């Protein structure tokens, strides 16, 4: 699975892979200064993650961390099924 995690209210998003995203999020939290928020998850493996990293090379900050841009934000939103938007709106 490919996950997109935001670090607090900062401009940084981690794009990574994990077999168990919730466990990965719990493992990452202690080494981050702000609460981590899971933004989206999609199917994919390491080579798919690397493709996304290359796609957002201009937004790369460090390691698997990227600076949020309008382009990256739109990409992340596109990973969320429409039904999740409706559920979050209480519809």
mmCIF file with all atom_site columns, C-alpha atoms in Angstrom:
data_model
loop_
_atom_site.group_PDB
_atom_site.id
_atom_site.type_symbol
_atom_site.label_atom_id
_atom_site.label_alt_id
_atom_site.label_comp_id
_atom_site.label_asym_id
_atom_site.label_entity_id
_atom_site.label_seq_id
_atom_site.pdbx_PDB_ins_code
_atom_site.Cartn_x
_atom_site.Cartn_y
_atom_site.Cartn_z
_atom_site.occupancy
_atom_site.B_iso_or_equiv
_atom_site.pdbx_formal_charge
_atom_site.auth_seq_id
_atom_site.auth_comp_id
_atom_site.auth_asym_id
_atom_site.auth_atom_id
_atom_site.pdbx_PDB_model_num
ATOM 1  C CA . UNK A 1 1  ? 0.000   0.000  0.000   1.00 0.00 ? 1  UNK A CA 1
ATOM 2  C CA . UNK A 1 2  ? 1.109   3.557  -0.720  1.00 0.00 ? 2  UNK A CA 1
ATOM 3  C CA . UNK A 1 3  ? 0.264   6.084  1.960   1.00 0.00 ? 3  UNK A CA 1
ATOM 4  C CA . UNK A 1 4  ? 0.234   9.861  2.185   1.00 0.00 ? 4  UNK A CA 1
ATOM 5  C CA . UNK A 1 5  ? 0.790   11.280 5.686   1.00 0.00 ? 5  UNK A CA 1
ATOM 6  C CA . UNK A 1 6  ? 0.888   14.922 6.739   1.00 0.00 ? 6  UNK A CA 1
ATOM 7  C CA . UNK A 1 7  ? 3.054   16.094 9.610   1.00 0.00 ? 7  UNK A CA 1
ATOM 8  C CA . UNK A 1 8  ? 0.847   18.275 11.815  1.00 0.00 ? 8  UNK A CA 1
ATOM 9  C CA . UNK A 1 9  ? -0.194  21.505 10.142  1.00 0.00 ? 9  UNK A CA 1
ATOM 10 C CA . UNK A 1 10 ? 3.157   21.804 8.405   1.00 0.00 ? 10 UNK A CA 1
ATOM 11 C CA . UNK A 1 11 ? 3.596   21.862 4.653   1.00 0.00 ? 11 UNK A CA 1
ATOM 12 C CA . UNK A 1 12 ? 5.164   18.396 4.649   1.00 0.00 ? 12 UNK A CA 1
ATOM 13 C CA . UNK A 1 13 ? 3.684   15.117 3.380   1.00 0.00 ? 13 UNK A CA 1
ATOM 14 C CA . UNK A 1 14 ? 5.371   11.732 3.506   1.00 0.00 ? 14 UNK A CA 1
ATOM 15 C CA . UNK A 1 15 ? 4.771   9.404  0.582   1.00 0.00 ? 15 UNK A CA 1
ATOM 16 C CA . UNK A 1 16 ? 5.689   5.868  1.551   1.00 0.00 ? 16 UNK A CA 1
ATOM 17 C CA . UNK A 1 17 ? 4.780   2.193  1.308   1.00 0.00 ? 17 UNK A CA 1
ATOM 18 C CA . UNK A 1 18 ? 3.755   -0.284 3.984   1.00 0.00 ? 18 UNK A CA 1
ATOM 19 C CA . UNK A 1 19 ? 1.978   -3.604 4.241   1.00 0.00 ? 19 UNK A CA 1
ATOM 20 C CA . UNK A 1 20 ? 0.135   -2.307 7.309   1.00 0.00 ? 20 UNK A CA 1
ATOM 21 C CA . UNK A 1 21 ? -0.339  1.449  7.085   1.00 0.00 ? 21 UNK A CA 1
ATOM 22 C CA . UNK A 1 22 ? -1.753  1.898  10.609  1.00 0.00 ? 22 UNK A CA 1
ATOM 23 C CA . UNK A 1 23 ? 1.225   0.090  12.145  1.00 0.00 ? 23 UNK A CA 1
ATOM 24 C CA . UNK A 1 24 ? 3.583   2.182  10.013  1.00 0.00 ? 24 UNK A CA 1
ATOM 25 C CA . UNK A 1 25 ? 1.889   5.386  11.157  1.00 0.00 ? 25 UNK A CA 1
ATOM 26 C CA . UNK A 1 26 ? 2.272   4.320  14.800  1.00 0.00 ? 26 UNK A CA 1
ATOM 27 C CA . UNK A 1 27 ? 5.955   3.547  14.179  1.00 0.00 ? 27 UNK A CA 1
ATOM 28 C CA . UNK A 1 28 ? 6.564   6.936  12.550  1.00 0.00 ? 28 UNK A CA 1
ATOM 29 C CA . UNK A 1 29 ? 4.806   9.071  15.170  1.00 0.00 ? 29 UNK A CA 1
ATOM 30 C CA . UNK A 1 30 ? 7.441   8.998  17.960  1.00 0.00 ? 30 UNK A CA 1
ATOM 31 C CA . UNK A 1 31 ? 10.111  10.456 15.652  1.00 0.00 ? 31 UNK A CA 1
ATOM 32 C CA . UNK A 1 32 ? 7.936   13.344 14.462  1.00 0.00 ? 32 UNK A CA 1
ATOM 33 C CA . UNK A 1 33 ? 7.419   16.606 16.369  1.00 0.00 ? 33 UNK A CA 1
ATOM 34 C CA . UNK A 1 34 ? 3.756   16.970 15.348  1.00 0.00 ? 34 UNK A CA 1
ATOM 35 C CA . UNK A 1 35 ? 0.812   14.570 15.118  1.00 0.00 ? 35 UNK A CA 1
ATOM 36 C CA . UNK A 1 36 ? 0.746   12.625 11.869  1.00 0.00 ? 36 UNK A CA 1
ATOM 37 C CA . UNK A 1 37 ? -2.467  12.539 9.845   1.00 0.00 ? 37 UNK A CA 1
ATOM 38 C CA . UNK A 1 38 ? -3.193  9.844  7.306   1.00 0.00 ? 38 UNK A CA 1
ATOM 39 C CA . UNK A 1 39 ? -4.479  11.649 4.213   1.00 0.00 ? 39 UNK A CA 1
ATOM 40 C CA . UNK A 1 40 ? -4.938  8.818  1.737   1.00 0.00 ? 40 UNK A CA 1
ATOM 41 C CA . UNK A 1 41 ? -3.989  5.249  0.899   1.00 0.00 ? 41 UNK A CA 1
ATOM 42 C CA . UNK A 1 42 ? -3.854  3.533  -2.482  1.00 0.00 ? 42 UNK A CA 1
ATOM 43 C CA . UNK A 1 43 ? -2.835  0.176  -3.809  1.00 0.00 ? 43 UNK A CA 1
ATOM 44 C CA . UNK A 1 44 ? 0.729   -0.046 -4.973  1.00 0.00 ? 44 UNK A CA 1
ATOM 45 C CA . UNK A 1 45 ? 4.196   -1.325 -4.262  1.00 0.00 ? 45 UNK A CA 1
ATOM 46 C CA . UNK A 1 46 ? 7.673   0.142  -3.982  1.00 0.00 ? 46 UNK A CA 1
ATOM 47 C CA . UNK A 1 47 ? 8.091   0.732  -7.736  1.00 0.00 ? 47 UNK A CA 1
ATOM 48 C CA . UNK A 1 48 ? 4.742   2.598  -7.820  1.00 0.00 ? 48 UNK A CA 1
ATOM 49 C CA . UNK A 1 49 ? 5.861   4.742  -4.896  1.00 0.00 ? 49 UNK A CA 1
ATOM 50 C CA . UNK A 1 50 ? 9.111   5.542  -6.709  1.00 0.00 ? 50 UNK A CA 1
ATOM 51 C CA . UNK A 1 51 ? 7.129   6.625  -9.758  1.00 0.00 ? 51 UNK A CA 1
ATOM 52 C CA . UNK A 1 52 ? 5.114   9.042  -7.579  1.00 0.00 ? 52 UNK A CA 1
ATOM 53 C CA . UNK A 1 53 ? 8.340   10.348 -6.009  1.00 0.00 ? 53 UNK A CA 1
ATOM 54 C CA . UNK A 1 54 ? 9.708   11.097 -9.490  1.00 0.00 ? 54 UNK A CA 1
ATOM 55 C CA . UNK A 1 55 ? 6.406   12.690 -10.522 1.00 0.00 ? 55 UNK A CA 1
ATOM 56 C CA . UNK A 1 56 ? 6.722   15.151 -7.626  1.00 0.00 ? 56 UNK A CA 1
ATOM 57 C CA . UNK A 1 57 ? 10.471  15.718 -7.813  1.00 0.00 ? 57 UNK A CA 1
ATOM 58 C CA . UNK A 1 58 ? 9.937   19.494 -7.748  1.00 0.00 ? 58 UNK A CA 1
ATOM 59 C CA . UNK A 1 59 ? 8.173   19.170 -4.379  1.00 0.00 ? 59 UNK A CA 1
ATOM 60 C CA . UNK A 1 60 ? 10.805  16.864 -2.841  1.00 0.00 ? 60 UNK A CA 1
ATOM 61 C CA . UNK A 1 61 ? 12.118  18.023 0.539   1.00 0.00 ? 61 UNK A CA 1
ATOM 62 C CA . UNK A 1 62 ? 14.055  15.154 2.139   1.00 0.00 ? 62 UNK A CA 1
ATOM 63 C CA . UNK A 1 63 ? 13.856  11.370 2.023   1.00 0.00 ? 63 UNK A CA 1
ATOM 64 C CA . UNK A 1 64 ? 10.204  10.504 1.487   1.00 0.00 ? 64 UNK A CA 1
ATOM 65 C CA . UNK A 1 65 ? 8.983   13.962 2.581   1.00 0.00 ? 65 UNK A CA 1
ATOM 66 C CA . UNK A 1 66 ? 7.487   16.387 0.082   1.00 0.00 ? 66 UNK A CA 1
ATOM 67 C CA . UNK A 1 67 ? 6.264   19.967 0.318   1.00 0.00 ? 67 UNK A CA 1
ATOM 68 C CA . UNK A 1 68 ? 2.548   20.288 -0.343  1.00 0.00 ? 68 UNK A CA 1
ATOM 69 C CA . UNK A 1 69 ? 1.786   22.076 -3.602  1.00 0.00 ? 69 UNK A CA 1
ATOM 70 C CA . UNK A 1 70 ? -1.502  22.529 -5.417  1.00 0.00 ? 70 UNK A CA 1
ATOM 71 C CA . UNK A 1 71 ? -0.430  19.759 -7.783  1.00 0.00 ? 71 UNK A CA 1
ATOM 72 C CA . UNK A 1 72 ? 0.416   17.326 -4.959  1.00 0.00 ? 72 UNK A CA 1
ATOM 73 C CA . UNK A 1 73 ? -2.749  18.239 -3.057  1.00 0.00 ? 73 UNK A CA 1
ATOM 74 C CA . UNK A 1 74 ? -4.868  17.468 -6.139  1.00 0.00 ? 74 UNK A CA 1
ATOM 75 C CA . UNK A 1 75 ? -3.069  14.163 -6.622  1.00 0.00 ? 75 UNK A CA 1
ATOM 76 C CA . UNK A 1 76 ? -3.695  13.128 -3.009  1.00 0.00 ? 76 UNK A CA 1
ATOM 77 C CA . UNK A 1 77 ? -7.359  14.123 -3.202  1.00 0.00 ? 77 UNK A CA 1
ATOM 78 C CA . UNK A 1 78 ? -7.709  12.029 -6.352  1.00 0.00 ? 78 UNK A CA 1
ATOM 79 C CA . UNK A 1 79 ? -6.622  8.963  -4.338  1.00 0.00 ? 79 UNK A CA 1
ATOM 80 C CA . UNK A 1 80 ? -9.646  9.236  -2.029  1.00 0.00 ? 80 UNK A CA 1
ATOM 81 C CA . UNK A 1 81 ? -12.719 7.394  -3.327  1.00 0.00 ? 81 UNK A CA 1
ATOM 82 C CA . UNK A 1 82 ? -15.745 9.617  -3.885  1.00 0.00 ? 82 UNK A CA 1
ATOM 83 C CA . UNK A 1 83 ? -17.694 7.553  -1.348  1.00 0.00 ? 83 UNK A CA 1
ATOM 84 C CA . UNK A 1 84 ? -15.250 8.685  1.366   1.00 0.00 ? 84 UNK A CA 1
ATOM 85 C CA . UNK A 1 85 ? -16.032 12.313 0.560   1.00 0.00 ? 85 UNK A CA 1
ATOM 86 C CA . UNK A 1 86 ? -19.734 11.613 0.949   1.00 0.00 ? 86 UNK A CA 1
ATOM 87 C CA . UNK A 1 87 ? -19.177 9.703  4.187   1.00 0.00 ? 87 UNK A CA 1
ATOM 88 C CA . UNK A 1 88 ? -17.145 12.569 5.621   1.00 0.00 ? 88 UNK A CA 1
ATOM 89 C CA . UNK A 1 89 ? -19.985 14.949 4.782   1.00 0.00 ? 89 UNK A CA 1
ATOM 90 C CA . UNK A 1 90 ? -22.489 12.744 6.566   1.00 0.00 ? 90 UNK A CA 1
ATOM 91 C CA . UNK A 1 91 ? -24.378 11.869 3.379   1.00 0.00 ? 91 UNK A CA 1
#
